[in-house]
Coordinates of C-alpha atoms and ligand atoms in Angstrom, one line a residue:
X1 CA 124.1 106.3 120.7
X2 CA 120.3 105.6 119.8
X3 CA 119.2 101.5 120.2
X4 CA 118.2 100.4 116.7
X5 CA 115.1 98.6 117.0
X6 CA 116.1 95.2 116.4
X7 CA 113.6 94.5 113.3
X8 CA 115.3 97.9 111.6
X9 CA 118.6 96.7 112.4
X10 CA 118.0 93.1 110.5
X11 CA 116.7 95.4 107.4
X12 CA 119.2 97.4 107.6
X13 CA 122.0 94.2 107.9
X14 CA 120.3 92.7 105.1
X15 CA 120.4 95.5 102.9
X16 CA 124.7 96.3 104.0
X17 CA 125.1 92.5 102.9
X18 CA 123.5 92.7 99.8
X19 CA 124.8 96.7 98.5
X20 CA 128.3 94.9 97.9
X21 CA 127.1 93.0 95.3
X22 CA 124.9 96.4 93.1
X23 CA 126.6 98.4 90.7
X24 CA 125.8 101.5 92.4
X25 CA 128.1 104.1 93.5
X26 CA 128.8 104.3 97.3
X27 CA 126.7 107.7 97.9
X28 CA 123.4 106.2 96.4
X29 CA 123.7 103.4 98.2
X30 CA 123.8 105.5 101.0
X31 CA 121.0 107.3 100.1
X32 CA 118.9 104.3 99.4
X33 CA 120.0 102.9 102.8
X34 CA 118.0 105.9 104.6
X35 CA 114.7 107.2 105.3
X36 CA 114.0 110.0 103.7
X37 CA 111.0 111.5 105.7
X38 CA 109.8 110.2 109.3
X39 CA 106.8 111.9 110.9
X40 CA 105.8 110.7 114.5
X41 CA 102.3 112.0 115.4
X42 CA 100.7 112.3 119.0
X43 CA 96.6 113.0 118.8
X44 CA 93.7 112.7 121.6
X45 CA 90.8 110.8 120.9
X46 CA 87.8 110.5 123.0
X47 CA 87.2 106.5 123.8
X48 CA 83.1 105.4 124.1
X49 CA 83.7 105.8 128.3
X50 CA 84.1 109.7 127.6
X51 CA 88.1 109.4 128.3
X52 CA 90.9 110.9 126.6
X53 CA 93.4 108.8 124.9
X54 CA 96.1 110.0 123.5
X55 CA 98.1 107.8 120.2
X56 CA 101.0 107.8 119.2
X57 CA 101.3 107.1 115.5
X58 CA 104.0 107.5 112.2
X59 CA 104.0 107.5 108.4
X60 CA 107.6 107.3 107.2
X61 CA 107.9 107.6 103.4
X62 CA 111.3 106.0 102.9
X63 CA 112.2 106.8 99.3
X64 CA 110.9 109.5 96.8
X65 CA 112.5 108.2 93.9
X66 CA 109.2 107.6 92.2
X67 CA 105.7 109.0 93.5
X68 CA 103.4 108.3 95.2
X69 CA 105.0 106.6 97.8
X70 CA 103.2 103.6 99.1
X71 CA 102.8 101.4 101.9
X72 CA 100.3 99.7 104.3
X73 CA 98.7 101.5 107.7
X74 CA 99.4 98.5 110.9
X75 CA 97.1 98.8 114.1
X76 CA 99.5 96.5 117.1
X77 CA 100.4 97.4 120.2
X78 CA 104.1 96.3 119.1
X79 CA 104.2 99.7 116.8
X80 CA 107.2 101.9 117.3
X81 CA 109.3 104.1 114.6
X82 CA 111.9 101.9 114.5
X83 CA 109.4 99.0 113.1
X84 CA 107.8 101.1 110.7
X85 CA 111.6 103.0 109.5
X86 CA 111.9 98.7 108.5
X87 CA 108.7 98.2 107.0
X88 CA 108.7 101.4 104.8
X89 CA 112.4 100.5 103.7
X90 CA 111.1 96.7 103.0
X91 CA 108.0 98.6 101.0
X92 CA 110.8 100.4 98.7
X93 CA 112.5 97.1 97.8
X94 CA 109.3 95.5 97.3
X95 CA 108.1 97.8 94.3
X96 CA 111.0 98.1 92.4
X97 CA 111.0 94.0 92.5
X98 CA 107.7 94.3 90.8
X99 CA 107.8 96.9 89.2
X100 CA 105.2 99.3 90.7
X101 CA 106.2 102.7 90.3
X102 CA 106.2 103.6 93.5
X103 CA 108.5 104.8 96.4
X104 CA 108.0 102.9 99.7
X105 CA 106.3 104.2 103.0
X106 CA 104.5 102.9 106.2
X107 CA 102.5 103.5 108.5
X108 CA 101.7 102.3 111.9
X109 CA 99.4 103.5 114.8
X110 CA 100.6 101.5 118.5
X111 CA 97.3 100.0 119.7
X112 CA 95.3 96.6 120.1
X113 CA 92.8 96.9 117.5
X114 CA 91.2 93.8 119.1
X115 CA 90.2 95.7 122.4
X116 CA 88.7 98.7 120.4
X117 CA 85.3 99.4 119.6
X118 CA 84.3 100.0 115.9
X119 CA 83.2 103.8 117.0
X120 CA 87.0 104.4 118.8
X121 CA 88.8 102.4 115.6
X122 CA 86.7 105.1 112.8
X123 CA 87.7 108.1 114.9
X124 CA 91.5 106.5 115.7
X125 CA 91.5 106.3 111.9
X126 CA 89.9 109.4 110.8
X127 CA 92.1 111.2 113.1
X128 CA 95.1 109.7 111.3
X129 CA 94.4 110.8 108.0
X130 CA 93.5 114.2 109.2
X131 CA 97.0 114.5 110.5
X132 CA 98.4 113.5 107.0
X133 CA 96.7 115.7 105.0
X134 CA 97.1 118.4 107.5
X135 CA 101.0 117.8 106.3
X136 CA 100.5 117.5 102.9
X137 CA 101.3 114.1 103.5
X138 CA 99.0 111.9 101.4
X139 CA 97.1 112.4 97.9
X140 CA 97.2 110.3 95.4
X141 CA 100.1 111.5 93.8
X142 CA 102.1 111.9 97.0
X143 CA 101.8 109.0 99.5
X144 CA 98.6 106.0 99.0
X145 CA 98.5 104.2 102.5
X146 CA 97.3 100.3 102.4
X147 CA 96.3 97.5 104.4
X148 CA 98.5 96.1 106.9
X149 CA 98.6 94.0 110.3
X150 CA 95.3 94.9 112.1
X151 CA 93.8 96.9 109.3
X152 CA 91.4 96.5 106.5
X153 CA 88.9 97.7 103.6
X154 CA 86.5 98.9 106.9
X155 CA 89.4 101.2 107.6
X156 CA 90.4 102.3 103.6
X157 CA 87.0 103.1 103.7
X158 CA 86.9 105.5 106.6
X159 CA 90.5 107.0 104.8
X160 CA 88.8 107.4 101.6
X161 CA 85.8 109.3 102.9
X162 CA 87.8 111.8 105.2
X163 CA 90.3 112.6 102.7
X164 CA 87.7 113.1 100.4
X165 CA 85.9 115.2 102.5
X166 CA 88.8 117.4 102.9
X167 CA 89.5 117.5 99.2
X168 CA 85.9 117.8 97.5
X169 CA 86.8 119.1 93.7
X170 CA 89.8 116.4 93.3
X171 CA 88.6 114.1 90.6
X172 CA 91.2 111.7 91.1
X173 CA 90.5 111.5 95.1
X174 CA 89.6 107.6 95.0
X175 CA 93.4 106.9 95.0
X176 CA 94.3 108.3 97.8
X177 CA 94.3 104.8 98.9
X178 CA 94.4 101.3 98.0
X179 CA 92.4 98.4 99.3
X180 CA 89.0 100.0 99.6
X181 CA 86.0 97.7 99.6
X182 CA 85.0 97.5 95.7
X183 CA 81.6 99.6 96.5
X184 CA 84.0 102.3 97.4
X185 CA 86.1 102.4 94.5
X186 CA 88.2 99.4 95.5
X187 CA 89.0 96.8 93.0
X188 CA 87.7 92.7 92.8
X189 CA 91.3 90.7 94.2
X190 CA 92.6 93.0 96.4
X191 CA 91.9 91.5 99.7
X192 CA 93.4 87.8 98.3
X193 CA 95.7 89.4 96.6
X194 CA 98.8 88.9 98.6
X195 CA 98.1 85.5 100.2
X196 CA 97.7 84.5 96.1
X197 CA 100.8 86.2 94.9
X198 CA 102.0 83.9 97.8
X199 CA 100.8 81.1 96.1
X200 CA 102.1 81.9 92.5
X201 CA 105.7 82.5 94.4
X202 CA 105.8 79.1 96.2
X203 CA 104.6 77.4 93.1
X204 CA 107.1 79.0 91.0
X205 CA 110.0 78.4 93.0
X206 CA 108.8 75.0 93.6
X207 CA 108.9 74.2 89.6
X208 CA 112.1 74.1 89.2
X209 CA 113.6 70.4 89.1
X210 CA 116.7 71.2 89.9
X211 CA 116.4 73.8 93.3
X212 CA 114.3 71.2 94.6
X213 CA 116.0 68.4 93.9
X214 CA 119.1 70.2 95.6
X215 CA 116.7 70.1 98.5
X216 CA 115.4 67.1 98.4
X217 CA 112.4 67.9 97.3
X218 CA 110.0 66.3 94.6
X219 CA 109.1 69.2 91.5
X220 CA 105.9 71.0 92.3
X221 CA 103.6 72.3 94.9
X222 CA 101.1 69.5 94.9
X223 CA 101.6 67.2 97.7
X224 CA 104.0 69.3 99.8
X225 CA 103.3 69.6 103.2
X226 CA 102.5 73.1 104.7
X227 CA 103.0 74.6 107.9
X228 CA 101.0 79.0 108.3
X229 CA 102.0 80.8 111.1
X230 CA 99.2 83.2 111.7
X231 CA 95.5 82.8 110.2
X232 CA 94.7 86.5 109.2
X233 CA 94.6 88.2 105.7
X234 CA 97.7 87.0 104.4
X235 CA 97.8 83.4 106.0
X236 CA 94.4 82.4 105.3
X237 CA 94.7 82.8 101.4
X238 CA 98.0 82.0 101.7
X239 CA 96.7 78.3 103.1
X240 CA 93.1 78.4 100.8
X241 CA 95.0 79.2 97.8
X242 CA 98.0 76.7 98.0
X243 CA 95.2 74.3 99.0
X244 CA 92.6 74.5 96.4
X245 CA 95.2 75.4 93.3
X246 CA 98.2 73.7 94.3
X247 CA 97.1 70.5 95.7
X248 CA 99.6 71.0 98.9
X249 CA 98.5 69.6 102.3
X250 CA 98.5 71.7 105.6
X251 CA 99.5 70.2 108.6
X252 CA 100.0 72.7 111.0
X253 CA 98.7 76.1 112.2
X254 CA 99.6 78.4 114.2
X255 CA 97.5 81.4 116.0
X256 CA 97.7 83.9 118.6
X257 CA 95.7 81.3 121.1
X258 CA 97.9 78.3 120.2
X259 CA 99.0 75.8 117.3
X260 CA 97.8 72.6 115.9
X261 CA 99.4 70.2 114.1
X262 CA 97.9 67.0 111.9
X263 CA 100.1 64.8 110.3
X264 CA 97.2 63.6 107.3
X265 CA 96.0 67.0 106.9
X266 CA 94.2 70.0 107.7
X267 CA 91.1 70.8 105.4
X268 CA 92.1 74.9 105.8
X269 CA 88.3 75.5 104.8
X270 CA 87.3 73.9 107.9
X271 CA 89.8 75.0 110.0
X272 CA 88.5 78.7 109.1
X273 CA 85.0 77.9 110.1
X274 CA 85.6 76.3 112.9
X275 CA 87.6 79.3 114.1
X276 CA 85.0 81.3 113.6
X277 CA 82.8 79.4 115.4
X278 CA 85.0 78.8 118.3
X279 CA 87.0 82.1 118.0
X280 CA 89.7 79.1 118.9
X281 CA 92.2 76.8 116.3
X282 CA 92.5 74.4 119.4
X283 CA 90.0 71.6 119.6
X284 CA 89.9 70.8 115.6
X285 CA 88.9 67.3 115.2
X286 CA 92.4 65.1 114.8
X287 CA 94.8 67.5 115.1
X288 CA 97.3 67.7 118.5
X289 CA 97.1 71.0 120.0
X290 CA 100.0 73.5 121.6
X291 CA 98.8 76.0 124.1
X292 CA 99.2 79.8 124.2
X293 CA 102.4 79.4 125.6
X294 CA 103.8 77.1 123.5
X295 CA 102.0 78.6 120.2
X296 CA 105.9 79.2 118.8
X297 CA 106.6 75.8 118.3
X298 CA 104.7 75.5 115.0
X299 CA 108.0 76.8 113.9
X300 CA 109.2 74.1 114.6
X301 CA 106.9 71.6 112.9
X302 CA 107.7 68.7 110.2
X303 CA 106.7 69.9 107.2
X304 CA 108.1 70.6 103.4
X305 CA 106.7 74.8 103.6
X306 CA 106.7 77.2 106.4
X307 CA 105.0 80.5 105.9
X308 CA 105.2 82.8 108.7
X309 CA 102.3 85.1 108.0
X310 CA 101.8 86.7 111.0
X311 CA 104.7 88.9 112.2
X312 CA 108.3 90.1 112.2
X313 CA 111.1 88.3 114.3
X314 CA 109.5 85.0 114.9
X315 CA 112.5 82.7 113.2
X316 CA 115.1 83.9 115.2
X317 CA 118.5 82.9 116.4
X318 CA 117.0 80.4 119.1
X319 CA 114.6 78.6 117.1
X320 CA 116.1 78.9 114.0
X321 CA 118.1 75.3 114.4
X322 CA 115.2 73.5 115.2
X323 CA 113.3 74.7 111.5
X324 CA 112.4 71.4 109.5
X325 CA 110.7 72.6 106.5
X326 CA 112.8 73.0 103.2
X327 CA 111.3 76.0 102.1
X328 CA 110.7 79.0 104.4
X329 CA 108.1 80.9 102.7
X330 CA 108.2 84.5 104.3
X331 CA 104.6 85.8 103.8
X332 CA 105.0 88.1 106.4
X333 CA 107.1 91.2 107.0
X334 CA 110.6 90.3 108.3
X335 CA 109.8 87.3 109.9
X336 CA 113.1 85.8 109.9
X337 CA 116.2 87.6 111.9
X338 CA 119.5 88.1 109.8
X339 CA 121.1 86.6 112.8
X340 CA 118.6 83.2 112.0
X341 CA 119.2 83.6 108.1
X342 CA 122.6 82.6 108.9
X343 CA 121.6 79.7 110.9
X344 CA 118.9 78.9 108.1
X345 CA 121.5 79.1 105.7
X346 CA 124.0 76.8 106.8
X347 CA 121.1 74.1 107.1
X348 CA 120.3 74.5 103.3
X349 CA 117.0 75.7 103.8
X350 CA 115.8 77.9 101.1
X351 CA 114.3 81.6 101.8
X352 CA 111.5 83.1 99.3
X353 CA 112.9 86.4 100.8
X354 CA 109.2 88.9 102.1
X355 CA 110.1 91.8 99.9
X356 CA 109.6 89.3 96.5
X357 CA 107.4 87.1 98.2
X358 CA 104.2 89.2 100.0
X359 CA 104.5 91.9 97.4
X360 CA 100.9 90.8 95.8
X361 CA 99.2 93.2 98.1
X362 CA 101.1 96.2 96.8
X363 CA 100.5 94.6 93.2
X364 CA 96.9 94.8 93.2
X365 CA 96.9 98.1 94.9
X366 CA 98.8 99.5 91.7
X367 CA 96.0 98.2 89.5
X368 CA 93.4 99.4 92.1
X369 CA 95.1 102.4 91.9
X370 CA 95.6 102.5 88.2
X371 CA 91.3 101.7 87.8
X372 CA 91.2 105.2 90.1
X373 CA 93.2 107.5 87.9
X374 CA 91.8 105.9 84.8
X375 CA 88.0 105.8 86.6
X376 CA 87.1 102.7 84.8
X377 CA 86.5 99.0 85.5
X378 CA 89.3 96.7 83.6
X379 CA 87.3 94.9 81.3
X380 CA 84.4 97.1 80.8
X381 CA 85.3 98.3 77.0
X382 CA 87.1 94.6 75.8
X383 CA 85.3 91.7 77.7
X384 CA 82.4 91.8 74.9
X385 CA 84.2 92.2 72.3
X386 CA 86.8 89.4 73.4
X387 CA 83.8 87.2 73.7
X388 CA 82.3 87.7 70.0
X389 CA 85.8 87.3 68.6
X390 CA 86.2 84.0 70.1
X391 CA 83.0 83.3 69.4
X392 CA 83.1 83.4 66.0
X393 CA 86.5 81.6 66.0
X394 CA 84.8 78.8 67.8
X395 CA 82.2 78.9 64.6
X396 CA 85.1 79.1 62.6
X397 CA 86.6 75.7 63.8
X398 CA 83.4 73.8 63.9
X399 CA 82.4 75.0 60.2
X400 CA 86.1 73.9 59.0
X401 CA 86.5 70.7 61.3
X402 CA 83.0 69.6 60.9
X403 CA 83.2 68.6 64.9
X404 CA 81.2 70.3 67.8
X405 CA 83.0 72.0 70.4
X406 CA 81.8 70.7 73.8
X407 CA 79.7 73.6 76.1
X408 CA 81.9 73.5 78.7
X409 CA 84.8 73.8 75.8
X410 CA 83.4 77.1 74.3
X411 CA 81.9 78.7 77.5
X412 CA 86.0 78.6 78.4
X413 CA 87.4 79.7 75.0
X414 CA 84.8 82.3 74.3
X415 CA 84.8 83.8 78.2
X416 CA 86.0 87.7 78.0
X417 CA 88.2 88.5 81.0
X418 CA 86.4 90.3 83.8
X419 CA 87.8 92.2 86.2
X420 CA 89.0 89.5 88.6
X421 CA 90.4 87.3 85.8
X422 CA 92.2 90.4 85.1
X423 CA 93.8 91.0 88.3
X424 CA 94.8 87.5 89.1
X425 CA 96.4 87.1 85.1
X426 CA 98.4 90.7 85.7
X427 CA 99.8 89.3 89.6
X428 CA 100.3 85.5 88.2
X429 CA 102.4 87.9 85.0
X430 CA 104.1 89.9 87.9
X431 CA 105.3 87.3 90.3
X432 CA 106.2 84.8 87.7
X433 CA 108.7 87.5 85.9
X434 CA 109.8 88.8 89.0
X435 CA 111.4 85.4 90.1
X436 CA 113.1 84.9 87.3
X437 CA 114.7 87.9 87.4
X438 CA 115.4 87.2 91.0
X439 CA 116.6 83.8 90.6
X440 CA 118.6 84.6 87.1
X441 CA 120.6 87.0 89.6
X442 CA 121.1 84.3 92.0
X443 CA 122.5 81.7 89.1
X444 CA 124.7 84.5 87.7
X445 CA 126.3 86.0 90.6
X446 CA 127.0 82.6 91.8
X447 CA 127.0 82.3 96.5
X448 CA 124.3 84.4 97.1
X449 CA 120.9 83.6 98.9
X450 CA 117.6 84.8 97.2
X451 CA 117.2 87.7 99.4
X452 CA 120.1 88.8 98.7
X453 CA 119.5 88.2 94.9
X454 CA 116.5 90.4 95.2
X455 CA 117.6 93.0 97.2
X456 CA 120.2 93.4 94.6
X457 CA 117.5 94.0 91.7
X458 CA 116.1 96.5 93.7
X459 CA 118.9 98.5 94.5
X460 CA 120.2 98.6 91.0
X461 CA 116.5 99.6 89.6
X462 CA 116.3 102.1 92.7
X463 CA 119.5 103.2 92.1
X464 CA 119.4 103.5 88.4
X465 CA 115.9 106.4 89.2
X466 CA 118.7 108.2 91.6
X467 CA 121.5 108.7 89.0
X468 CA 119.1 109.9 86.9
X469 CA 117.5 112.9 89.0
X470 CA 119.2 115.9 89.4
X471 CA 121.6 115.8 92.5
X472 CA 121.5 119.5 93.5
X473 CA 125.4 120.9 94.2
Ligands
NAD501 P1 96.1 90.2 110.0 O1 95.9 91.2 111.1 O2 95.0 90.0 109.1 O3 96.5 88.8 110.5 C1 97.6 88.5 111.4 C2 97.3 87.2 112.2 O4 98.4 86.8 112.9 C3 96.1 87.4 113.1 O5 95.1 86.4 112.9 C4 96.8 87.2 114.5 O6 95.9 86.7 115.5 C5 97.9 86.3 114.2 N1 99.0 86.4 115.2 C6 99.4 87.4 115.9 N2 100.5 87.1 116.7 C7 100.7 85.8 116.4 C8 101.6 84.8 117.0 N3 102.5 85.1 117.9 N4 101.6 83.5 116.5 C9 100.7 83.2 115.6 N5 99.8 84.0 115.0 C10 99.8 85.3 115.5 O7 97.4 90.7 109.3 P2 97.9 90.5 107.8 O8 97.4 91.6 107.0 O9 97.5 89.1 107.4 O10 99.5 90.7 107.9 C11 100.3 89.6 108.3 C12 101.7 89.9 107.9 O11 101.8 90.0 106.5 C13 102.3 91.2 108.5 O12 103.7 90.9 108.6 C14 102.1 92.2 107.4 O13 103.0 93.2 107.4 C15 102.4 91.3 106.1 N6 101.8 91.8 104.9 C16 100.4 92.0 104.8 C17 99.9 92.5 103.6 C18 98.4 92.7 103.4 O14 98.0 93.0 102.2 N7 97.6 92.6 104.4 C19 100.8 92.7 102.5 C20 102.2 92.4 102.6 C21 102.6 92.0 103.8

């Protein structure tokens, strides 16, 4: 028999745990349980020295119950189909939780993106897309790729324009994918916009008294101490975010060249620049530092928060006991094992489960998307108009009260919502009502974990879009 990849197989265990508690009948959970199309690409691409490489790619599109399907593109030497069979089943879960209307897919292409020039990465790239729409394969209302692990908007961009090229007279071309820079169609949030729907995830779960008093925690972000695994997209706004809005305090770090931990505090702004500067975490003022070889043990540091943000597996069975924090806050893909769940479990810690927890990215893309299809800015035809409304109920108030309302009082009341303030209100809206649905199935069912809370959501909504289609005799 075939090896499961190991990150598939924990998906997959996850997902068997949680179908016993969704009222769905056994042959759509089935169905749900599989990927419905897996395409494994092999293409030659000449390298700057004249040489022939050849990659070996996928796009798996796991579920068509709604269209597109959607999911991120990841550049690592780790890629295999197994991986992205786990990602694109996470990617399904993920919208139904918050309610994008979209099916879930991934893609992956195995190499270091890090020891590629920017001339081989825009042909790897190219290359890609023109094996998907070669297939039929992507369009915006068949499958949107994303940003993932190792990609960004430079490399939406480069998708954009070859797609584009390849379908010149289609008006609605822009959304063939999400997390293009803005000048390219792309929309103002995006690139924060999971390490912030992060934030508003750890700050909701952390509100409520009760959950945190059961872990002996204090209500409330501010204060709590913070440990990020990985400083990239996701763990830098993660940290920036939790920082600035929520008052919480990092005190560890951990990167690919080693960790750092400081007991008073990290100032993540800092940290950043002097990474930059250094291309090195190690050596910031204060802190004690970890080598390379020892980079795993920010796993194991004191703290209240733990976000793994960098990638799958890294809590896992051996490690697992040694966890401090409270709260593991799974910003990344799969970073916890089912095996370590179990582990994690039976210390008390509590799990904001990846497929609830990182799905801001795939929430912006939807209104990135949305701005595409609809080829207008949000707030372009209301933000005026907003403003002279409250405007004149500011007047209003100061003619009837006979008091002056402060500048820095009406500049606030009588702002109209741009674009940005947009986004951020529509994924604070999103992740807020999402874990209350989550945790409202947790309370009700009574011995479940959150993951398995959510998972159950999504395979009732998922499920509910299956029994609905026509199943062909
Ligand atoms: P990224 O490439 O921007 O950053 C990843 C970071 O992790 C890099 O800085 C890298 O050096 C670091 N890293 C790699 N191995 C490490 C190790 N062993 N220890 C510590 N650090 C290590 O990637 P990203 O987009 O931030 O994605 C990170 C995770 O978040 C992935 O699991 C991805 O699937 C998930 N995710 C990303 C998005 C998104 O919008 N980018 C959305 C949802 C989920």
């Amino acid at each position: 028999m075939e090896k499961i990849d190991p990150f598939y197989q924990s998906v997959l265990n996850f997902y068997d745990n949680a179908s016993q508690y969704a009222n769905v009948t056994q042959g759509i959970i089935d169905q749900i349980r599989s990927c419905n199309s897996v395409y494994r690409m092999r293409y030659p691409v000449q390298t700057s020295k004249g040489k022939i490489k050849v990659i070996e790619a996928y796009r798996v599109q796991h579920s068509h119950h709604r269209l597109p399907t959607k999911g991120g593109i990841r550049y690592s030497n780790h890629v295999n189909q197994g991986e992205v069979m786990a990602l694109a089943t996470l990617m399904s879960f993920k919208c139904a939780i918050v309610d994008v209307p979209f099916g879930g897919a991934k893609g992956g292409v195995k190499i270091n993106p890090w020891e590629h020039s920017e001339y081989e990465l825009e042909k790897i790239t190219r290359r890609y897309t023109v094996e998907l729409v070669k297939r039929n394969m992507m369009g915006p209302s068949i499958d949107v790729p994303a940003p993932d692990y190792g990609t960004g908007s430079r490399e939406m961009a480069w998708i954009y324009d070859t797609y584009r090229a390849f379908n010149e007279k289609e008006i609605d071309a822009a959304g063939c994918v999400t997390g293009k820079p803005v000048t390219q169609g792309g929309i103002r949030g995006r690139t924060e916009a999971t390490g912030r729907g992060v934030y508003y995830g750890i700050r909701e779960a952390c509100s409520f008294k009760e959950d945190m008093e059961e872990l002996g925690l204090t209500q409330g972000i501010k204060g709590k101490k913070i440990v990020i695994q990985g400083l990239g997209n996701v763990g830098s706004y993660s940290g920036t975010i939790c920082q600035d809005e929520g008052g919480a305090i990092i005190v560890g770090v951990g990167e690919a060249e080693g960790a750092i931990y400081k007991e008073d505090g990290i100032d993540i702004h800092k940290l950043l620049k002097y990474r930059k500067k250094n291309k090195t975490i190690l050596g910031f003022p204060g802190a004690t530092n970890y080598e390379k070889d020892q980079r795993e043990v920010c796993i194991e540091f004191p703290c209240d928060i733990l976000i793994p943000a960098a990638l799958e597996n890294q809590i896992h069975k051996k490690n697992a006991k040694k966890v401090k924090a409270k709260i593991i806050a799974e910003a990344a893909n799969g970073p916890v094992t089912s095996e370590a769940e179990k582990i994690l479990n039976k210390k008390g810690i509590m799990i904001l489960p990846d497929v609830y927890l990182n799905a801001g990215g795939v929430t912006v893309s939807y209104f990135e998307w949305l701005k595409n299809l609809s080829h207008i800015r949000f707030g372009r035809m209301d933000k005026r108009f907003n403003q002279n409304t409250y405007g004149a109920f500011a007047d209003l108030i100061e003619r009837s009260t006979g008091k002056r309302i402060g500048k820095q009082e009406r500049d606030f009341l009588t702002r109209g919502g741009d674009e940005i303030d947009l986004v951020r209100s529509g994924l604070e809206e999103t992740m807020v009502t999402a874990y209350a649905s989550i945790r409202g199935i947790k309370r009700r069912k009574k011995n479940i974990d959150l993951r398995i809370a959510a998972f159950v959501n999504a395979i009732e909504k998922i499920g509910s879009d299956y029994s609905t289609m026509g199943i062909f005799p």
